[in-house]
PDB file of C-alpha atoms in Angstrom:
ATOM      1  CA  MET J 279      61.351 -50.120 -29.063  1.00 40.00           C
ATOM      2  CA  ARG J 280      61.507 -47.281 -30.496  1.00 40.00           C
ATOM      3  CA  ASN J 281      57.555 -46.548 -30.211  1.00 41.00           C
ATOM      4  CA  ARG J 282      58.195 -47.370 -26.438  1.00 40.00           C
ATOM      5  CA  ARG J 283      61.406 -44.396 -26.276  1.00 42.00           C
ATOM      6  CA  LEU J 284      58.883 -41.785 -27.490  1.00 37.00           C
ATOM      7  CA  LEU J 285      55.970 -43.181 -25.194  1.00 37.00           C
ATOM      8  CA  THR J 286      58.530 -42.531 -23.115  1.00 38.00           C
ATOM      9  CA  LEU J 287      59.703 -39.120 -23.537  1.00 37.00           C
ATOM     10  CA  LEU J 288      55.492 -38.313 -24.328  1.00 34.00           C
ATOM     11  CA  THR J 289      54.572 -39.136 -21.008  1.00 37.00           C
ATOM     12  CA  ALA J 290      57.325 -37.922 -19.105  1.00 39.00           C
ATOM     13  CA  LEU J 291      56.733 -34.067 -21.209  1.00 35.00           C
ATOM     14  CA  ILE J 292      53.622 -34.708 -20.014  1.00 33.00           C
ATOM     15  CA  ALA J 293      53.967 -35.186 -16.029  1.00 37.00           C
ATOM     16  CA  LEU J 294      56.254 -31.960 -16.356  1.00 34.00           C
ATOM     17  CA  PHE J 295      54.446 -30.316 -17.513  1.00 33.00           C
ATOM     18  CA  ALA J 296      51.244 -31.123 -15.290  1.00 35.00           C
ATOM     19  CA  ALA J 297      54.056 -30.485 -12.395  1.00 36.00           C
ATOM     20  CA  THR J 298      54.733 -26.250 -13.598  1.00 36.00           C
ATOM     21  CA  VAL J 299      50.934 -26.092 -14.283  1.00 35.00           C
ATOM     22  CA  ALA J 300      49.668 -27.044 -10.795  1.00 37.00           C
ATOM     23  CA  VAL J 301      53.509 -25.032  -8.876  1.00 36.00           C
ATOM     24  CA  PRO J 302      51.527 -22.177  -9.008  1.00 43.00           C
ATOM     25  CA  ALA J 303      47.938 -23.704  -7.762  1.00 42.00           C
ATOM     26  CA  THR J 304      49.583 -25.065  -5.017  1.00 49.00           C
ATOM     27  CA  ALA J 305      51.956 -22.066  -4.352  1.00 51.00           C
ATOM     28  CA  GLY J 306      48.496 -19.688  -4.175  1.00 55.00           C
ATOM     29  CA  ALA J 307      46.664 -22.195  -2.530  1.00 57.00           C
ATOM     30  CA  GLN J 308      49.359 -22.029   0.262  1.00 57.00           C
ATOM     31  CA  ARG J 309      49.784 -17.903   0.469  1.00 58.00           C
ATOM     32  CA  VAL J 310      46.441 -17.355   0.887  1.00 66.00           C
ATOM     33  CA  VAL J 311      46.035 -20.188   3.925  1.00 63.00           C
ATOM     34  CA  ALA J 312      49.546 -17.437   5.155  1.00 68.00           C
ATOM     35  CA  ILE J 313      47.284 -14.897   5.000  1.00 79.00           C
ATOM     36  CA  GLU J 314      44.616 -16.279   6.976  1.00 82.00           C
ATOM     37  CA  GLY J 315      47.366 -17.494   9.393  1.00 85.00           C
ATOM     38  CA  ALA J 316      48.849 -13.927   9.800  1.00 88.00           C
ATOM     39  CA  THR J 317      45.772 -12.246  10.155  1.00 88.00           C
ATOM     40  CA  GLN J 318      44.297 -14.675  13.263  1.00 91.00           C
ATOM     41  CA  VAL J 319      47.500 -14.648  15.009  1.00 93.00           C
ATOM     42  CA  ALA J 320      47.818 -10.783  14.826  1.00 92.00           C
ATOM     43  CA  ASP J 321      44.154 -10.560  15.764  1.00 92.00           C
ATOM     44  CA  SER J 322      44.826 -12.723  18.959  1.00 94.00           C
ATOM     45  CA  LEU J 323      47.642 -10.281  19.696  1.00 94.00           C
ATOM     46  CA  GLY J 324      45.293  -7.688  20.714  1.00 93.00           C
ATOM     47  CA  PHE J 325      47.259  -4.491  22.216  1.00 94.00           C
ATOM     48  CA  ALA J 326      50.624  -5.871  20.788  1.00 95.00           C
ATOM     49  CA  SER J 327      49.789  -6.298  16.853  1.00 96.00           C
ATOM     50  CA  GLY J 328      51.031  -4.011  14.441  1.00 96.00           C
ATOM     51  CA  GLY J 329      48.948  -4.960  12.342  1.00 95.00           C
ATOM     52  CA  VAL J 330      50.323  -7.440   8.846  1.00 95.00           C
ATOM     53  CA  HIS J 331      51.572  -6.390   5.481  1.00 95.00           C
ATOM     54  CA  LEU J 332      52.620  -8.564   2.754  1.00 93.00           C
ATOM     55  CA  GLU J 333      56.574  -8.341   1.688  1.00 91.00           C
ATOM     56  CA  ASN J 334      57.442 -10.403  -1.514  1.00 87.00           C
ATOM     57  CA  GLY J 335      54.709 -11.849  -1.539  1.00 84.00           C
ATOM     58  CA  LYS J 336      55.475 -13.190   2.236  1.00 90.00           C
ATOM     59  CA  ALA J 337      52.938 -12.752   5.145  1.00 92.00           C
ATOM     60  CA  VAL J 338      54.933 -10.362   7.925  1.00 95.00           C
ATOM     61  CA  VAL J 339      52.958  -9.884  11.677  1.00 96.00           C
ATOM     62  CA  SER J 340      54.703  -6.364  12.731  1.00 97.00           C
ATOM     63  CA  VAL J 341      54.154  -6.825  17.246  1.00 97.00           C
ATOM     64  CA  VAL J 342      55.401  -4.370  19.511  1.00 95.00           C
ATOM     65  CA  ASP J 343      56.853  -6.000  22.059  1.00 95.00           C
ATOM     66  CA  GLY J 344      59.226  -9.753  23.136  1.00 95.00           C
ATOM     67  CA  VAL J 345      55.952 -11.599  23.846  1.00 96.00           C
ATOM     68  CA  ALA J 346      54.007 -11.817  20.604  1.00 95.00           C
ATOM     69  CA  GLU J 347      56.611 -11.405  19.084  1.00 96.00           C
ATOM     70  CA  ARG J 348      57.553 -14.828  20.204  1.00 95.00           C
ATOM     71  CA  LYS J 349      54.231 -16.082  20.126  1.00 95.00           C
ATOM     72  CA  VAL J 350      54.780 -14.946  15.866  1.00 95.00           C
ATOM     73  CA  ARG J 351      57.564 -16.829  15.643  1.00 95.00           C
ATOM     74  CA  ALA J 352      56.175 -19.966  17.536  1.00 95.00           C
ATOM     75  CA  ALA J 353      53.438 -20.155  14.962  1.00 93.00           C
ATOM     76  CA  GLY J 354      56.068 -20.212  11.863  1.00 93.00           C
ATOM     77  CA  LEU J 355      55.073 -16.438  10.576  1.00 93.00           C
ATOM     78  CA  THR J 356      58.135 -13.793  10.163  1.00 94.00           C
ATOM     79  CA  ALA J 357      57.217 -11.070  12.528  1.00 95.00           C
ATOM     80  CA  LYS J 358      58.864  -7.474  13.072  1.00 96.00           C
ATOM     81  CA  LYS J 359      59.676  -4.939  15.506  1.00 97.00           C
ATOM     82  CA  VAL J 360      57.410  -1.858  15.602  1.00 97.00           C
ATOM     83  CA  LYS J 361      56.775   1.365  17.595  1.00 96.00           C
ATOM     84  CA  ARG J 362      53.300   1.935  17.754  1.00 97.00           C
ATOM     85  CA  SER J 363      50.416  -1.016  17.847  1.00 97.00           C
ATOM     86  CA  PHE J 364      48.032  -1.056  15.151  1.00 97.00           C
ATOM     87  CA  SER J 365      45.539   0.776  17.595  1.00 96.00           C
ATOM     88  CA  ALA J 366      48.828   3.383  18.435  1.00 97.00           C
ATOM     89  CA  LEU J 367      47.912   4.152  14.533  1.00 97.00           C
ATOM     90  CA  THR J 368      44.239   4.139  13.881  1.00 97.00           C
ATOM     91  CA  ALA J 369      43.552   6.313  17.014  1.00 97.00           C
ATOM     92  CA  VAL J 370      45.830   9.001  15.417  1.00 97.00           C
ATOM     93  CA  LYS J 371      43.446   8.286  12.054  1.00 97.00           C
ATOM     94  CA  ASN J 372      40.381   8.591  14.136  1.00 96.00           C
ATOM     95  CA  GLU J 373      41.344  12.190  15.448  1.00 97.00           C
ATOM     96  CA  LEU J 374      42.889  13.486  11.671  1.00 97.00           C
ATOM     97  CA  ASP J 375      38.304  11.964  11.104  1.00 96.00           C
ATOM     98  CA  LYS J 376      37.773  15.031  13.045  1.00 96.00           C
ATOM     99  CA  ILE J 377      39.121  17.178  10.739  1.00 95.00           C
ATOM    100  CA  LYS J 378      36.152  18.127   8.511  1.00 94.00           C
ATOM    101  CA  ASN J 379      35.592  20.846   5.230  1.00 94.00           C
ATOM    102  CA  VAL J 380      39.146  19.543   3.985  1.00 96.00           C
ATOM    103  CA  PRO J 381      38.970  18.521  -0.230  1.00 95.00           C
ATOM    104  CA  GLN J 382      41.431  16.577  -2.183  1.00 96.00           C
ATOM    105  CA  THR J 383      43.118  15.141   1.194  1.00 97.00           C
ATOM    106  CA  ALA J 384      43.693  12.164   1.767  1.00 97.00           C
ATOM    107  CA  TRP J 385      44.459   9.376   5.102  1.00 97.00           C
ATOM    108  CA  GLY J 386      45.102   5.479   6.243  1.00 96.00           C
ATOM    109  CA  ILE J 387      47.668   3.341   8.241  1.00 97.00           C
ATOM    110  CA  ASP J 388      50.388   2.103   6.079  1.00 96.00           C
ATOM    111  CA  THR J 389      51.125  -1.183   8.018  1.00 96.00           C
ATOM    112  CA  SER J 390      54.773  -1.898   6.594  1.00 96.00           C
ATOM    113  CA  THR J 391      56.404   1.753   7.437  1.00 97.00           C
ATOM    114  CA  ASN J 392      54.112   1.499  10.781  1.00 97.00           C
ATOM    115  CA  GLN J 393      52.598   5.092   9.944  1.00 97.00           C
ATOM    116  CA  VAL J 394      49.541   6.634   9.050  1.00 98.00           C
ATOM    117  CA  VAL J 395      50.268   8.389   5.342  1.00 97.00           C
ATOM    118  CA  VAL J 396      49.194  12.053   4.986  1.00 97.00           C
ATOM    119  CA  SER J 397      47.966  12.621   0.850  1.00 97.00           C
ATOM    120  CA  ILE J 398      47.780  16.563  -0.121  1.00 97.00           C
ATOM    121  CA  TYR J 399      47.218  17.190  -3.277  1.00 96.00           C
ATOM    122  CA  ASP J 400      48.259  20.082  -4.476  1.00 94.00           C
ATOM    123  CA  SER J 401      44.760  21.121  -5.552  1.00 94.00           C
ATOM    124  CA  ALA J 402      43.537  21.028  -2.641  1.00 96.00           C
ATOM    125  CA  THR J 403      43.388  24.878  -1.002  1.00 96.00           C
ATOM    126  CA  LYS J 404      46.455  26.596   0.622  1.00 97.00           C
ATOM    127  CA  ALA J 405      44.435  27.002   3.701  1.00 97.00           C
ATOM    128  CA  THR J 406      43.506  23.043   3.443  1.00 97.00           C
ATOM    129  CA  ALA J 407      46.757  21.991   2.986  1.00 97.00           C
ATOM    130  CA  ASP J 408      48.138  24.502   6.283  1.00 98.00           C
ATOM    131  CA  ARG J 409      45.529  23.188   8.296  1.00 97.00           C
ATOM    132  CA  VAL J 410      45.710  19.371   7.230  1.00 98.00           C
ATOM    133  CA  THR J 411      49.618  20.031   7.545  1.00 98.00           C
ATOM    134  CA  ALA J 412      49.620  20.739  10.930  1.00 97.00           C
ATOM    135  CA  ALA J 413      47.147  18.452  11.919  1.00 97.00           C
ATOM    136  CA  ALA J 414      49.635  16.262  11.306  1.00 97.00           C
ATOM    137  CA  ALA J 415      52.721  17.523  12.414  1.00 97.00           C
ATOM    138  CA  LYS J 416      51.046  16.688  16.551  1.00 97.00           C
ATOM    139  CA  TYR J 417      51.801  13.627  15.302  1.00 97.00           C
ATOM    140  CA  GLY J 418      55.364  13.307  15.096  1.00 97.00           C
ATOM    141  CA  ASP J 419      56.864  10.626  12.610  1.00 96.00           C
ATOM    142  CA  SER J 420      53.925   8.940  13.763  1.00 97.00           C
ATOM    143  CA  VAL J 421      52.657  10.651  10.400  1.00 98.00           C
ATOM    144  CA  ARG J 422      54.264  10.544   7.026  1.00 97.00           C
ATOM    145  CA  VAL J 423      52.833  13.415   5.261  1.00 97.00           C
ATOM    146  CA  GLU J 424      53.036  12.860   0.742  1.00 96.00           C
ATOM    147  CA  ARG J 425      52.647  15.697  -1.830  1.00 95.00           C
ATOM    148  CA  ARG J 426      50.594  14.225  -5.034  1.00 94.00           C
ATOM    149  CA  THR J 427      49.915  16.291  -8.131  1.00 92.00           C
ATOM    150  CA  GLY J 428      46.462  16.146 -10.150  1.00 90.00           C
ATOM    151  CA  LYS J 429      42.812  16.326  -8.336  1.00 88.00           C
ATOM    152  CA  LEU J 430      40.671  13.422  -6.031  1.00 86.00           C
ATOM    153  CA  SER J 431      37.030  12.531  -7.533  1.00 84.00           C
ATOM    154  CA  LEU J 432      34.785   9.703  -7.045  1.00 81.00           C
ATOM    155  CA  HIS J 433      34.811   7.385 -11.396  1.00 70.00           C
ATOM    156  CA  ILE J 434      31.084   8.460 -12.145  1.00 55.00           C
ATOM    157  CA  ALA J 435      30.680   9.340 -15.535  1.00 45.00           C
ATOM    158  CA  GLY J 436      31.633   7.635 -19.227  1.00 39.00           C
ATOM    159  CA  GLY J 437      31.508   3.752 -18.533  1.00 36.00           C
ATOM    160  CA  GLU J 438      28.727   1.519 -20.007  1.00 49.00           C
ATOM    161  CA  GLN J 439      28.730  -2.230 -18.222  1.00 82.00           C
ATOM    162  CA  ILE J 440      26.369  -0.951 -15.664  1.00 92.00           C
ATOM    163  CA  SER J 441      23.511   2.480 -16.831  1.00 93.00           C
ATOM    164  CA  SER J 442      20.932   3.755 -14.909  1.00 93.00           C
ATOM    165  CA  SER J 443      17.858   5.470 -16.546  1.00 93.00           C
ATOM    166  CA  ALA J 444      18.744   8.520 -15.251  1.00 88.00           C
ATOM    167  CA  GLY J 445      22.154   9.183 -17.781  1.00 90.00           C
ATOM    168  CA  THR J 446      24.814   7.286 -15.416  1.00 91.00           C
ATOM    169  CA  ASN J 447      27.337   4.612 -16.660  1.00 92.00           C
ATOM    170  CA  CYS J 448      29.419   2.557 -13.752  1.00 95.00           C
ATOM    171  CA  SER J 449      30.618  -1.301 -13.288  1.00 95.00           C
ATOM    172  CA  LEU J 450      28.740  -3.618 -11.873  1.00 95.00           C
ATOM    173  CA  GLY J 451      31.085  -5.025  -8.402  1.00 95.00           C
ATOM    174  CA  PHE J 452      29.522  -7.971  -7.331  1.00 95.00           C
ATOM    175  CA  ASN J 453      26.321 -10.453  -7.471  1.00 93.00           C
ATOM    176  CA  VAL J 454      25.069 -10.439  -3.994  1.00 95.00           C
ATOM    177  CA  THR J 455      22.231 -12.492  -2.188  1.00 95.00           C
ATOM    178  CA  ARG J 456      19.861 -11.460   0.650  1.00 96.00           C
ATOM    179  CA  ASP J 457      17.803 -14.080   1.983  1.00 95.00           C
ATOM    180  CA  GLY J 458      17.772 -16.246  -1.388  1.00 92.00           C
ATOM    181  CA  GLN J 459      16.755 -12.905  -3.064  1.00 94.00           C
ATOM    182  CA  PRO J 460      19.202 -11.896  -5.965  1.00 94.00           C
ATOM    183  CA  PHE J 461      21.424  -8.242  -5.854  1.00 95.00           C
ATOM    184  CA  MET J 462      24.430  -6.457  -7.103  1.00 94.00           C
ATOM    185  CA  LEU J 463      26.578  -3.956  -5.505  1.00 96.00           C
ATOM    186  CA  THR J 464      28.505  -1.768  -7.008  1.00 96.00           C
ATOM    187  CA  ALA J 465      29.173   1.666  -5.297  1.00 97.00           C
ATOM    188  CA  GLY J 466      27.141   4.019  -4.197  1.00 97.00           C
ATOM    189  CA  HIS J 467      28.150   7.720  -5.540  1.00 96.00           C
ATOM    190  CA  CYS J 468      26.976   5.714  -8.671  1.00 96.00           C
ATOM    191  CA  THR J 469      23.136   4.830  -7.862  1.00 96.00           C
ATOM    192  CA  ASN J 470      22.767   8.429  -5.876  1.00 96.00           C
ATOM    193  CA  ALA J 471      21.946   8.904  -9.407  1.00 93.00           C
ATOM    194  CA  GLY J 472      19.069   6.961  -8.957  1.00 95.00           C
ATOM    195  CA  GLY J 473      16.662   5.783 -11.839  1.00 94.00           C
ATOM    196  CA  THR J 474      16.524   1.685 -12.748  1.00 96.00           C
ATOM    197  CA  TRP J 475      19.722   0.133 -13.852  1.00 95.00           C
ATOM    198  CA  SER J 476      20.771  -2.341 -17.383  1.00 93.00           C
ATOM    199  CA  GLY J 477      23.798  -3.900 -18.755  1.00 89.00           C
ATOM    200  CA  GLY J 478      24.688  -7.479 -19.221  1.00 85.00           C
ATOM    201  CA  ASP J 479      21.199  -9.592 -19.290  1.00 84.00           C
ATOM    202  CA  VAL J 480      20.078  -7.366 -16.429  1.00 89.00           C
ATOM    203  CA  THR J 481      17.077  -4.188 -17.500  1.00 90.00           C
ATOM    204  CA  GLY J 482      15.161  -2.423 -14.728  1.00 94.00           C
ATOM    205  CA  ALA J 483      16.799  -3.021 -12.321  1.00 94.00           C
ATOM    206  CA  PRO J 484      15.981  -0.493  -9.458  1.00 96.00           C
ATOM    207  CA  VAL J 485      17.988   1.068  -6.726  1.00 97.00           C
ATOM    208  CA  VAL J 486      17.427  -0.556  -2.496  1.00 97.00           C
ATOM    209  CA  ALA J 487      20.277   1.043  -0.926  1.00 97.00           C
ATOM    210  CA  SER J 488      22.552   4.025  -1.856  1.00 97.00           C
ATOM    211  CA  ASN J 489      24.795   4.826   0.778  1.00 97.00           C
ATOM    212  CA  SER J 490      27.646   7.375  -0.019  1.00 97.00           C
ATOM    213  CA  PRO J 491      29.609   9.739   1.312  1.00 96.00           C
ATOM    214  CA  GLY J 492      30.170   8.647   4.717  1.00 96.00           C
ATOM    215  CA  ALA J 493      30.621   4.819   3.271  1.00 97.00           C
ATOM    216  CA  ASP J 494      30.474   4.078  -0.716  1.00 98.00           C
ATOM    217  CA  THR J 495      27.625   1.095  -1.292  1.00 97.00           C
ATOM    218  CA  GLY J 496      24.803   0.650  -3.621  1.00 97.00           C
ATOM    219  CA  LEU J 497      22.209  -2.527  -4.052  1.00 97.00           C
ATOM    220  CA  LEU J 498      20.235  -2.888  -6.616  1.00 96.00           C
ATOM    221  CA  ALA J 499      18.335  -5.260  -6.720  1.00 95.00           C
ATOM    222  CA  ARG J 500      18.496  -8.205  -9.980  1.00 91.00           C
ATOM    223  CA  PRO J 501      14.367  -8.483 -11.329  1.00 89.00           C
ATOM    224  CA  ASN J 502      15.979 -11.799 -13.518  1.00 84.00           C
ATOM    225  CA  GLY J 503      17.209 -14.612 -11.190  1.00 81.00           C
ATOM    226  CA  THR J 504      21.070 -14.764  -9.457  1.00 81.00           C
ATOM    227  CA  GLY J 505      23.956 -13.496 -11.715  1.00 85.00           C
ATOM    228  CA  PRO J 506      27.519 -15.839 -11.060  1.00 88.00           C
ATOM    229  CA  GLY J 507      29.680 -15.218  -8.549  1.00 91.00           C
ATOM    230  CA  GLN J 508      32.935 -14.614 -10.523  1.00 91.00           C
ATOM    231  CA  ILE J 509      33.989 -11.453 -12.814  1.00 91.00           C
ATOM    232  CA  VAL J 510      33.537 -10.526 -15.924  1.00 88.00           C
ATOM    233  CA  THR J 511      36.898 -12.300 -16.692  1.00 88.00           C
ATOM    234  CA  GLY J 512      35.565 -15.693 -15.897  1.00 88.00           C
ATOM    235  CA  GLN J 513      37.499 -15.167 -12.054  1.00 92.00           C
ATOM    236  CA  ARG J 514      35.183 -16.994  -9.860  1.00 94.00           C
ATOM    237  CA  ILE J 515      34.805 -14.628  -6.442  1.00 95.00           C
ATOM    238  CA  THR J 516      34.237 -17.503  -3.142  1.00 95.00           C
ATOM    239  CA  SER J 517      34.896 -15.122  -0.417  1.00 96.00           C
ATOM    240  CA  ALA J 518      35.368 -11.806   1.170  1.00 97.00           C
ATOM    241  CA  ALA J 519      38.644 -10.468   2.649  1.00 96.00           C
ATOM    242  CA  VAL J 520      39.953  -8.091   4.337  1.00 95.00           C
ATOM    243  CA  PRO J 521      42.978  -6.327   2.340  1.00 96.00           C
ATOM    244  CA  LEU J 522      46.631  -5.952   3.320  1.00 96.00           C
ATOM    245  CA  VAL J 523      49.196  -3.159   2.528  1.00 97.00           C
ATOM    246  CA  GLY J 524      51.740  -4.501  -0.134  1.00 96.00           C
ATOM    247  CA  GLN J 525      49.173  -7.123  -1.524  1.00 96.00           C
ATOM    248  CA  GLN J 526      48.737  -7.249  -4.393  1.00 96.00           C
ATOM    249  CA  ILE J 527      44.892  -8.067  -6.583  1.00 97.00           C
ATOM    250  CA  GLN J 528      43.103  -6.668  -9.434  1.00 96.00           C
ATOM    251  CA  SER J 529      40.902  -4.290 -10.186  1.00 96.00           C
ATOM    252  CA  HIS J 530      38.277  -4.727 -13.862  1.00 95.00           C
ATOM    253  CA  GLY J 531      36.189  -1.894 -14.963  1.00 94.00           C
ATOM    254  CA  LYS J 532      33.965  -1.416 -18.059  1.00 92.00           C
ATOM    255  CA  THR J 533      35.989   1.610 -19.038  1.00 93.00           C
ATOM    256  CA  THR J 534      39.855   0.837 -18.166  1.00 94.00           C
ATOM    257  CA  GLY J 535      39.272  -3.666 -17.860  1.00 93.00           C
ATOM    258  CA  THR J 536      42.040  -5.598 -15.857  1.00 94.00           C
ATOM    259  CA  ARG J 537      44.378  -4.012 -13.362  1.00 96.00           C
ATOM    260  CA  ALA J 538      46.703  -4.693 -11.437  1.00 97.00           C
ATOM    261  CA  GLY J 539      48.439  -3.131  -8.364  1.00 97.00           C
ATOM    262  CA  ARG J 540      50.186  -2.561  -5.202  1.00 97.00           C
ATOM    263  CA  ILE J 541      48.029  -1.809  -1.835  1.00 98.00           C
ATOM    264  CA  LEU J 542      49.271   1.794  -0.488  1.00 97.00           C
ATOM    265  CA  ALA J 543      47.234   1.415   2.730  1.00 96.00           C
ATOM    266  CA  VAL J 544      44.183   0.917   4.708  1.00 96.00           C
ATOM    267  CA  ASN J 545      41.342   2.305   6.823  1.00 96.00           C
ATOM    268  CA  GLN J 546      41.762   5.146   4.525  1.00 96.00           C
ATOM    269  CA  SER J 547      39.608   8.810   5.203  1.00 97.00           C
ATOM    270  CA  VAL J 548      39.151  10.146   0.886  1.00 96.00           C
ATOM    271  CA  ASN J 549      38.155  13.809   1.119  1.00 96.00           C
ATOM    272  CA  THR J 550      36.403  14.166  -1.781  1.00 91.00           C
ATOM    273  CA  ASN J 551      34.857  17.318  -3.312  1.00 86.00           C
ATOM    274  CA  VAL J 552      31.248  15.042  -2.937  1.00 86.00           C
ATOM    275  CA  GLY J 553      32.195  13.878   0.715  1.00 93.00           C
ATOM    276  CA  VAL J 554      34.156  12.186   2.651  1.00 96.00           C
ATOM    277  CA  ILE J 555      34.452   8.480   2.293  1.00 97.00           C
ATOM    278  CA  ASN J 556      35.628   6.391   5.005  1.00 97.00           C
ATOM    279  CA  ASN J 557      37.304   2.778   5.529  1.00 97.00           C
ATOM    280  CA  THR J 558      39.066   2.570   2.109  1.00 98.00           C
ATOM    281  CA  PHE J 559      41.368   1.263   0.720  1.00 98.00           C
ATOM    282  CA  ILE J 560      44.365   2.885  -1.377  1.00 97.00           C
ATOM    283  CA  ALA J 561      45.688   0.961  -4.732  1.00 98.00           C
ATOM    284  CA  GLU J 562      48.350   2.312  -7.105  1.00 97.00           C
ATOM    285  CA  ILE J 563      46.429   1.260 -10.102  1.00 97.00           C
ATOM    286  CA  VAL J 564      45.330   3.617 -12.246  1.00 96.00           C
ATOM    287  CA  THR J 565      41.133   3.779 -13.198  1.00 95.00           C
ATOM    288  CA  LEU J 566      39.249   5.994 -15.138  1.00 93.00           C
ATOM    289  CA  PRO J 567      35.214   7.038 -15.167  1.00 92.00           C
ATOM    290  CA  GLY J 568      32.690   4.178 -15.835  1.00 92.00           C
ATOM    291  CA  ASP J 569      35.305   1.973 -13.636  1.00 95.00           C
ATOM    292  CA  SER J 570      33.233   3.039 -10.131  1.00 95.00           C
ATOM    293  CA  GLY J 571      31.388   0.592  -8.303  1.00 96.00           C
ATOM    294  CA  GLY J 572      34.452  -2.193  -9.909  1.00 95.00           C
ATOM    295  CA  PRO J 573      35.590  -4.577  -8.147  1.00 96.00           C
ATOM    296  CA  ALA J 574      38.609  -5.719  -6.840  1.00 96.00           C
ATOM    297  CA  TYR J 575      39.995  -9.153  -5.617  1.00 96.00           C
ATOM    298  CA  ALA J 576      42.439 -10.877  -5.247  1.00 96.00           C
ATOM    299  CA  GLY J 577      42.101 -14.676  -6.707  1.00 94.00           C
ATOM    300  CA  THR J 578      38.916 -16.312  -5.528  1.00 95.00           C
ATOM    301  CA  ARG J 579      38.453 -13.839  -2.583  1.00 96.00           C
ATOM    302  CA  GLY J 580      36.389 -10.799  -3.494  1.00 97.00           C
ATOM    303  CA  LEU J 581      38.480  -7.691  -1.308  1.00 98.00           C
ATOM    304  CA  GLY J 582      35.761  -4.516  -2.891  1.00 97.00           C
ATOM    305  CA  THR J 583      34.551  -1.902  -4.722  1.00 97.00           C
ATOM    306  CA  LEU J 584      35.907   1.432  -7.074  1.00 97.00           C
ATOM    307  CA  SER J 585      34.896   4.200  -5.281  1.00 97.00           C
ATOM    308  CA  GLY J 586      37.066   6.660  -7.355  1.00 95.00           C
ATOM    309  CA  GLY J 587      41.126   7.319  -7.480  1.00 94.00           C
ATOM    310  CA  ASP J 588      44.313   9.904  -8.782  1.00 92.00           C
ATOM    311  CA  ASP J 589      46.279   9.233 -11.989  1.00 89.00           C
ATOM    312  CA  ARG J 590      48.567   7.167 -10.190  1.00 94.00           C
ATOM    313  CA  VAL J 591      46.265   5.733  -7.378  1.00 96.00           C
ATOM    314  CA  SER J 592      42.417   3.946  -6.870  1.00 97.00           C
ATOM    315  CA  PHE J 593      40.492   3.433  -3.719  1.00 97.00           C
ATOM    316  CA  TYR J 594      38.131   1.041  -3.166  1.00 98.00           C
ATOM    317  CA  TYR J 595      35.043   0.896   0.078  1.00 98.00           C
ATOM    318  CA  PRO J 596      35.554  -2.432   1.214  1.00 98.00           C
ATOM    319  CA  LEU J 597      33.650  -5.479   0.323  1.00 98.00           C
ATOM    320  CA  THR J 598      33.156  -7.597   4.117  1.00 98.00           C
ATOM    321  CA  LEU J 599      31.971  -4.380   5.190  1.00 98.00           C
ATOM    322  CA  ALA J 600      29.034  -3.069   2.394  1.00 98.00           C
ATOM    323  CA  MET J 601      28.123  -6.764   3.685  1.00 98.00           C
ATOM    324  CA  GLN J 602      27.662  -6.273   6.761  1.00 98.00           C
ATOM    325  CA  ALA J 603      25.577  -3.643   6.497  1.00 97.00           C
ATOM    326  CA  TYR J 604      23.810  -4.986   3.473  1.00 97.00           C
ATOM    327  CA  ARG J 605      23.733  -8.804   5.189  1.00 97.00           C
ATOM    328  CA  LEU J 606      25.036 -10.424   2.096  1.00 97.00           C
ATOM    329  CA  ARG J 607      26.492 -13.826   1.244  1.00 96.00           C
ATOM    330  CA  LEU J 608      28.321 -13.468  -2.933  1.00 96.00           C
ATOM    331  CA  ALA J 609      26.518 -15.508  -5.091  1.00 92.00           C
TER     332      ALA J 609
END
């Protein structure tokens, strides 16, 4: 009888442990479905959409009118009424993109506040700061100006995960394929250094394509066959996804390892001292030289490759855009 009671208790404990372990995976899967559903609904709203962001892990669809609000709620999603559509915010951001030669500034769309957020670093010259501030003021409360300390820079030196024969050290982003052939995706400001690249099980990998500034993508051939479709931590990457404001993500690089943080803005234009990088997303993650080119991801979804940052945030080039530009598939 005593053995039977012990067996019953042990069985119950095993069931309880299994249920506890299964909950996060189930919740995570449900969250992915919810985000994808919210994005699809937002896209269907056209000019009535204010974009999608996350609040406490829950997808919120911003809308500009009652018709769109009812459509979102009918889909079982949370709607938030805002003044400006995502298209209107994009138009403002595109106008700001016409400002040239203003290093140490950046701007992008914050869908959580329904604004374009402009960042001006204290390392910018007074003339640059005044010029960008004046341009932002033309759009009233459509634009929020933030002052930041430090210097915005591209991360390129100091790591060792992948290294070029020219002496540049960066991090691998994602293993990819094109027409069945294996390649490695990293940052373009890394591959601009040229040479052949080595790291891990790869040696003598030539640069196939390098685009930076403008974009920030670099493609290396893989002489020794296809690499695994996963991060070095073992996390599988099975799809590429569009980043969302408020989304919690992870970033991995050779220098800092794995770090986590929240996305602050998307469709960001970053004015570095070596040129403008467009279409990036910025996250509350601190990275260091050598991390450049490393992956940003959320669970199994790849989001982008690291370009650079400051002492508080980092910016990434979207994986979806790199895959479209180079006609890639994930390994």
